[in-house]
Amino acid sequence: EEGGCAARRPRVTVDSSKAKTSLEALKISLRQLRWREFPFGRRLPCDIYWHGVSFHDNDIFSGQVNKFPGMTEMVRKITLSRAVRTMQDLFPLEYNFYPRSWILPEEFPLFVAEVRVMKDSDPSWKPTFIVKPDGGCQGDGIYLIKDPSDIRLTGSIQSRPAVVQEYICKPLLVDKLKFDIRLYVLLKSLEPLEIYIAKDGLSRFCTEPYQEPTLKNLHQVFMHLTNYSLNIHSGNFIHSDSVNTGSKRTFSSILCRLSSRGADVKKLWSDIISLVIKTIIALTPELKVYYQSDIPAGKPGPTCFQILGFDILLMKNLKPMLLEVNANPSMRIEHEQELSPGVFENVPSPVDEEVKVAVIRDTLRLVDPQKKKRKNTQQHIESGKNKVNVRYDSFTCCRYPTLERVSEANEELPDAGPADRPDHDTTRSPEASLPSLCLKQVFPKYAKQFNYLRLVDRVAALFIRFLGVKGTTKLGPTGFRTFIRNCKLSNSNFSMASVDILYIDITRRWNSMGIDHKESGMCLQAFVEAFFCLAQKKYKSLPLHEQVAMLIDFCEYHLAALDEKRPVCGRG
Ligand code: ADP
């Protein structure tokens, strides 16, 4: 019966007109899946819209888009640092995978003061810092300093804010070179939270042997910065067709090497999984605010998923450290080669193709709308056959499906030109000949271990409830007052006048930081700060995360009681 259904299944439709530089990898993936591509868009709705840059498109009312609204803003250097810092305030030990960071220019005095205190308490501490302009990418504008006074405060910092961060001086080296890891992470759904990690990623190498930073070598970008876009211009860059040599290799090839040296690769993977889940937990509260603003509940709109690029640096002791998250990780599978001086040609890059095509193809397999439909309608019939699709190999270093395996498997497939095929697939499902999924579910799989960290998510739920008018991201003074009143937070010690002062103080400060001037009112981060203040006031002397958890319980309890009294009432 399943075979019969599969034979008549209409093909999944994908609008690739905005795919930009991910187009080549997307095309290969769609051919492997035998899905139908619309390279110039389509008048009728498509099942999936593949965007190269961001979510924004006001004409999509159904299907799925491969970007979340607000993700680009969320992963900018300053916003990410702020979101992680909020989590560090609550759970300092759990979030020690992100280097200590300060936001410039506003935290410059704090940076100077904290560094002075740390140096006084440990005179042997000889730190290096890295300054990164907000919104920059590909190493653009980044420089290293030894002392806070070396920050170029004039001009550019005022007009272009930045993050200054403790520089990790002792990275793990391979072949005497510093390298970082680009890992692909699929955020499949925000509510409920679903996260997948690709079993393989890329390792990007520096092109000058590494030395710990000194005043003499601070400026040597080919030694300290692993960006591909920088190192490609070094005379030492090695393009290689092999996955385990050259300046760009697969992460699995590094793991093989580490494993042969006796490193605990399983522990490393579990640390990386934990880093990824915790980082996404830091990002979800604000993402939910953006989501409800762009796709209000009850209105027709698409659902979203997104592939994120996590940049991770391994320290000498194998501890993974988060450098940054990319909302638009490069999905290019070719690189430019200078054939003769000034003459460039795009040539295929097998390492990129092997990793990136698998990530895109398997993301599509996971969000396959037909699989979802079939799952809903035929759950009871399907128990046997579909298991093939959801069986994961564990993360291991050497078992990644090779390009050969994928193409071998697909030699059986007829050529799948998009336009000349009928809309009904009459042959065997291509799933059968594809390798097992390269994306492994980590959430909700490990939810039990991490759910206690999701406090700010619950604060964001309160915030969203009181936002009132759909489409906004900021809370007005009336909304804040209603929150205080409905949650019964005002009393003789905390009058409504004090509530107004708290609102004005915090909101004014956040708005003066110049993050978002489009709307007036209190942004989520400001609300979180106000919430922490209220929690500290109410539950003195407990650790902050306990104070906050108790205040959330208190608010949720009163709101639930209110909802019981008012059965049909607004958003709540
Ligand atoms: P960009 O978005 O411009 O690539 P990144 O934050 O990724 O900015 O930094 C660029 C490079 O600088 C990284 O790939 C890494 O090699 C190096 N780097 C960044 N932050 C640190 C740090 N805290 N310690 C050591 N190296 C770092």
mmCIF file with all atom_site columns, N, CA and C in Angstrom, residues 526-553:
data_model
loop_
_atom_site.group_PDB
_atom_site.id
_atom_site.type_symbol
_atom_site.label_atom_id
_atom_site.label_alt_id
_atom_site.label_comp_id
_atom_site.label_asym_id
_atom_site.label_entity_id
_atom_site.label_seq_id
_atom_site.pdbx_PDB_ins_code
_atom_site.Cartn_x
_atom_site.Cartn_y
_atom_site.Cartn_z
_atom_site.occupancy
_atom_site.B_iso_or_equiv
_atom_site.pdbx_formal_charge
_atom_site.auth_seq_id
_atom_site.auth_comp_id
_atom_site.auth_asym_id
_atom_site.auth_atom_id
_atom_site.pdbx_PDB_model_num
ATOM 1  N N  . ALA A 1 526 ? 15.599 44.647 27.484 1.00 0.00 ? 526 ALA A N  1
ATOM 2  C CA . ALA A 1 526 ? 15.322 45.605 28.563 1.00 0.00 ? 526 ALA A CA 1
ATOM 3  C C  . ALA A 1 526 ? 14.308 45.002 29.540 1.00 0.00 ? 526 ALA A C  1
ATOM 4  N N  . PHE A 1 527 ? 13.307 44.307 29.004 1.00 0.00 ? 527 PHE A N  1
ATOM 5  C CA . PHE A 1 527 ? 12.300 43.659 29.860 1.00 0.00 ? 527 PHE A CA 1
ATOM 6  C C  . PHE A 1 527 ? 12.972 42.598 30.740 1.00 0.00 ? 527 PHE A C  1
ATOM 7  N N  . VAL A 1 528 ? 13.910 41.864 30.136 1.00 0.00 ? 528 VAL A N  1
ATOM 8  C CA . VAL A 1 528 ? 14.622 40.828 30.899 1.00 0.00 ? 528 VAL A CA 1
ATOM 9  C C  . VAL A 1 528 ? 15.398 41.482 32.044 1.00 0.00 ? 528 VAL A C  1
ATOM 10 N N  . GLU A 1 529 ? 16.023 42.623 31.745 1.00 0.00 ? 529 GLU A N  1
ATOM 11 C CA . GLU A 1 529 ? 16.764 43.325 32.801 1.00 0.00 ? 529 GLU A CA 1
ATOM 12 C C  . GLU A 1 529 ? 15.811 43.767 33.923 1.00 0.00 ? 529 GLU A C  1
ATOM 13 N N  . ALA A 1 530 ? 14.657 44.322 33.521 1.00 0.00 ? 530 ALA A N  1
ATOM 14 C CA . ALA A 1 530 ? 13.669 44.748 34.523 1.00 0.00 ? 530 ALA A CA 1
ATOM 15 C C  . ALA A 1 530 ? 13.187 43.542 35.331 1.00 0.00 ? 530 ALA A C  1
ATOM 16 N N  . PHE A 1 531 ? 12.985 42.434 34.650 1.00 0.00 ? 531 PHE A N  1
ATOM 17 C CA . PHE A 1 531 ? 12.502 41.209 35.317 1.00 0.00 ? 531 PHE A CA 1
ATOM 18 C C  . PHE A 1 531 ? 13.528 40.722 36.345 1.00 0.00 ? 531 PHE A C  1
ATOM 19 N N  . PHE A 1 532 ? 14.815 40.762 35.952 1.00 0.00 ? 532 PHE A N  1
ATOM 20 C CA . PHE A 1 532 ? 15.877 40.339 36.887 1.00 0.00 ? 532 PHE A CA 1
ATOM 21 C C  . PHE A 1 532 ? 15.890 41.267 38.116 1.00 0.00 ? 532 PHE A C  1
ATOM 22 N N  . CYS A 1 533 ? 15.684 42.584 37.867 1.00 0.00 ? 533 CYS A N  1
ATOM 23 C CA . CYS A 1 533 ? 15.640 43.556 38.977 1.00 0.00 ? 533 CYS A CA 1
ATOM 24 C C  . CYS A 1 533 ? 14.527 43.191 39.949 1.00 0.00 ? 533 CYS A C  1
ATOM 25 N N  . LEU A 1 534 ? 13.340 42.910 39.372 1.00 0.00 ? 534 LEU A N  1
ATOM 26 C CA . LEU A 1 534 ? 12.182 42.577 40.210 1.00 0.00 ? 534 LEU A CA 1
ATOM 27 C C  . LEU A 1 534 ? 12.442 41.289 40.995 1.00 0.00 ? 534 LEU A C  1
ATOM 28 N N  . ALA A 1 535 ? 13.085 40.324 40.325 1.00 0.00 ? 535 ALA A N  1
ATOM 29 C CA . ALA A 1 535 ? 13.358 39.034 40.981 1.00 0.00 ? 535 ALA A CA 1
ATOM 30 C C  . ALA A 1 535 ? 14.319 39.230 42.149 1.00 0.00 ? 535 ALA A C  1
ATOM 31 N N  . GLN A 1 536 ? 15.346 40.083 41.929 1.00 0.00 ? 536 GLN A N  1
ATOM 32 C CA . GLN A 1 536 ? 16.335 40.323 42.995 1.00 0.00 ? 536 GLN A CA 1
ATOM 33 C C  . GLN A 1 536 ? 15.690 41.029 44.185 1.00 0.00 ? 536 GLN A C  1
ATOM 34 N N  . LYS A 1 537 ? 14.759 41.937 43.856 1.00 0.00 ? 537 LYS A N  1
ATOM 35 C CA . LYS A 1 537 ? 14.055 42.686 44.904 1.00 0.00 ? 537 LYS A CA 1
ATOM 36 C C  . LYS A 1 537 ? 13.206 41.740 45.755 1.00 0.00 ? 537 LYS A C  1
ATOM 37 N N  . LYS A 1 538 ? 12.516 40.822 45.061 1.00 0.00 ? 538 LYS A N  1
ATOM 38 C CA . LYS A 1 538 ? 11.528 39.973 45.743 1.00 0.00 ? 538 LYS A CA 1
ATOM 39 C C  . LYS A 1 538 ? 12.174 38.805 46.480 1.00 0.00 ? 538 LYS A C  1
ATOM 40 N N  . TYR A 1 539 ? 13.211 38.218 45.890 1.00 0.00 ? 539 TYR A N  1
ATOM 41 C CA . TYR A 1 539 ? 13.808 37.009 46.497 1.00 0.00 ? 539 TYR A CA 1
ATOM 42 C C  . TYR A 1 539 ? 15.284 37.265 46.786 1.00 0.00 ? 539 TYR A C  1
ATOM 43 N N  . LYS A 1 540 ? 15.538 38.145 47.721 1.00 0.00 ? 540 LYS A N  1
ATOM 44 C CA . LYS A 1 540 ? 16.930 38.514 48.033 1.00 0.00 ? 540 LYS A CA 1
ATOM 45 C C  . LYS A 1 540 ? 17.739 37.288 48.446 1.00 0.00 ? 540 LYS A C  1
ATOM 46 N N  . SER A 1 541 ? 19.048 37.390 48.265 1.00 0.00 ? 541 SER A N  1
ATOM 47 C CA . SER A 1 541 ? 20.054 36.442 48.775 1.00 0.00 ? 541 SER A CA 1
ATOM 48 C C  . SER A 1 541 ? 20.062 35.042 48.151 1.00 0.00 ? 541 SER A C  1
ATOM 49 N N  . LEU A 1 542 ? 19.217 34.778 47.170 1.00 0.00 ? 542 LEU A N  1
ATOM 50 C CA . LEU A 1 542 ? 19.335 33.503 46.446 1.00 0.00 ? 542 LEU A CA 1
ATOM 51 C C  . LEU A 1 542 ? 20.220 33.736 45.222 1.00 0.00 ? 542 LEU A C  1
ATOM 52 N N  . PRO A 1 543 ? 20.760 32.653 44.618 1.00 0.00 ? 543 PRO A N  1
ATOM 53 C CA . PRO A 1 543 ? 21.465 32.867 43.339 1.00 0.00 ? 543 PRO A CA 1
ATOM 54 C C  . PRO A 1 543 ? 20.479 33.415 42.286 1.00 0.00 ? 543 PRO A C  1
ATOM 55 N N  . LEU A 1 544 ? 20.993 34.212 41.349 1.00 0.00 ? 544 LEU A N  1
ATOM 56 C CA . LEU A 1 544 ? 20.110 34.902 40.401 1.00 0.00 ? 544 LEU A CA 1
ATOM 57 C C  . LEU A 1 544 ? 19.161 33.935 39.669 1.00 0.00 ? 544 LEU A C  1
ATOM 58 N N  . HIS A 1 545 ? 19.687 32.789 39.206 1.00 0.00 ? 545 HIS A N  1
ATOM 59 C CA . HIS A 1 545 ? 18.800 31.917 38.418 1.00 0.00 ? 545 HIS A CA 1
ATOM 60 C C  . HIS A 1 545 ? 17.638 31.393 39.271 1.00 0.00 ? 545 HIS A C  1
ATOM 61 N N  . GLU A 1 546 ? 17.875 31.234 40.576 1.00 0.00 ? 546 GLU A N  1
ATOM 62 C CA . GLU A 1 546 ? 16.768 30.776 41.443 1.00 0.00 ? 546 GLU A CA 1
ATOM 63 C C  . GLU A 1 546 ? 15.760 31.892 41.660 1.00 0.00 ? 546 GLU A C  1
ATOM 64 N N  . GLN A 1 547 ? 16.267 33.112 41.832 1.00 0.00 ? 547 GLN A N  1
ATOM 65 C CA . GLN A 1 547 ? 15.359 34.259 41.986 1.00 0.00 ? 547 GLN A CA 1
ATOM 66 C C  . GLN A 1 547 ? 14.465 34.379 40.754 1.00 0.00 ? 547 GLN A C  1
ATOM 67 N N  . VAL A 1 548 ? 15.116 34.278 39.584 1.00 0.00 ? 548 VAL A N  1
ATOM 68 C CA . VAL A 1 548 ? 14.362 34.457 38.336 1.00 0.00 ? 548 VAL A CA 1
ATOM 69 C C  . VAL A 1 548 ? 13.349 33.322 38.163 1.00 0.00 ? 548 VAL A C  1
ATOM 70 N N  . ALA A 1 549 ? 13.786 32.086 38.437 1.00 0.00 ? 549 ALA A N  1
ATOM 71 C CA . ALA A 1 549 ? 12.873 30.940 38.281 1.00 0.00 ? 549 ALA A CA 1
ATOM 72 C C  . ALA A 1 549 ? 11.667 31.104 39.210 1.00 0.00 ? 549 ALA A C  1
ATOM 73 N N  . MET A 1 550 ? 11.916 31.594 40.439 1.00 0.00 ? 550 MET A N  1
ATOM 74 C CA . MET A 1 550 ? 10.803 31.745 41.380 1.00 0.00 ? 550 MET A CA 1
ATOM 75 C C  . MET A 1 550 ? 9.846  32.845 40.920 1.00 0.00 ? 550 MET A C  1
ATOM 76 N N  . LEU A 1 551 ? 10.384 33.920 40.382 1.00 0.00 ? 551 LEU A N  1
ATOM 77 C CA . LEU A 1 551 ? 9.500  34.992 39.919 1.00 0.00 ? 551 LEU A CA 1
ATOM 78 C C  . LEU A 1 551 ? 8.684  34.543 38.702 1.00 0.00 ? 551 LEU A C  1
ATOM 79 N N  . ILE A 1 552 ? 9.314  33.749 37.835 1.00 0.00 ? 552 ILE A N  1
ATOM 80 C CA . ILE A 1 552 ? 8.560  33.245 36.666 1.00 0.00 ? 552 ILE A CA 1
ATOM 81 C C  . ILE A 1 552 ? 7.399  32.375 37.160 1.00 0.00 ? 552 ILE A C  1
ATOM 82 N N  . ASP A 1 553 ? 7.690  31.465 38.090 1.00 0.00 ? 553 ASP A N  1
ATOM 83 C CA . ASP A 1 553 ? 6.627  30.605 38.640 1.00 0.00 ? 553 ASP A CA 1
ATOM 84 C C  . ASP A 1 553 ? 5.497  31.461 39.210 1.00 0.00 ? 553 ASP A C  1
#
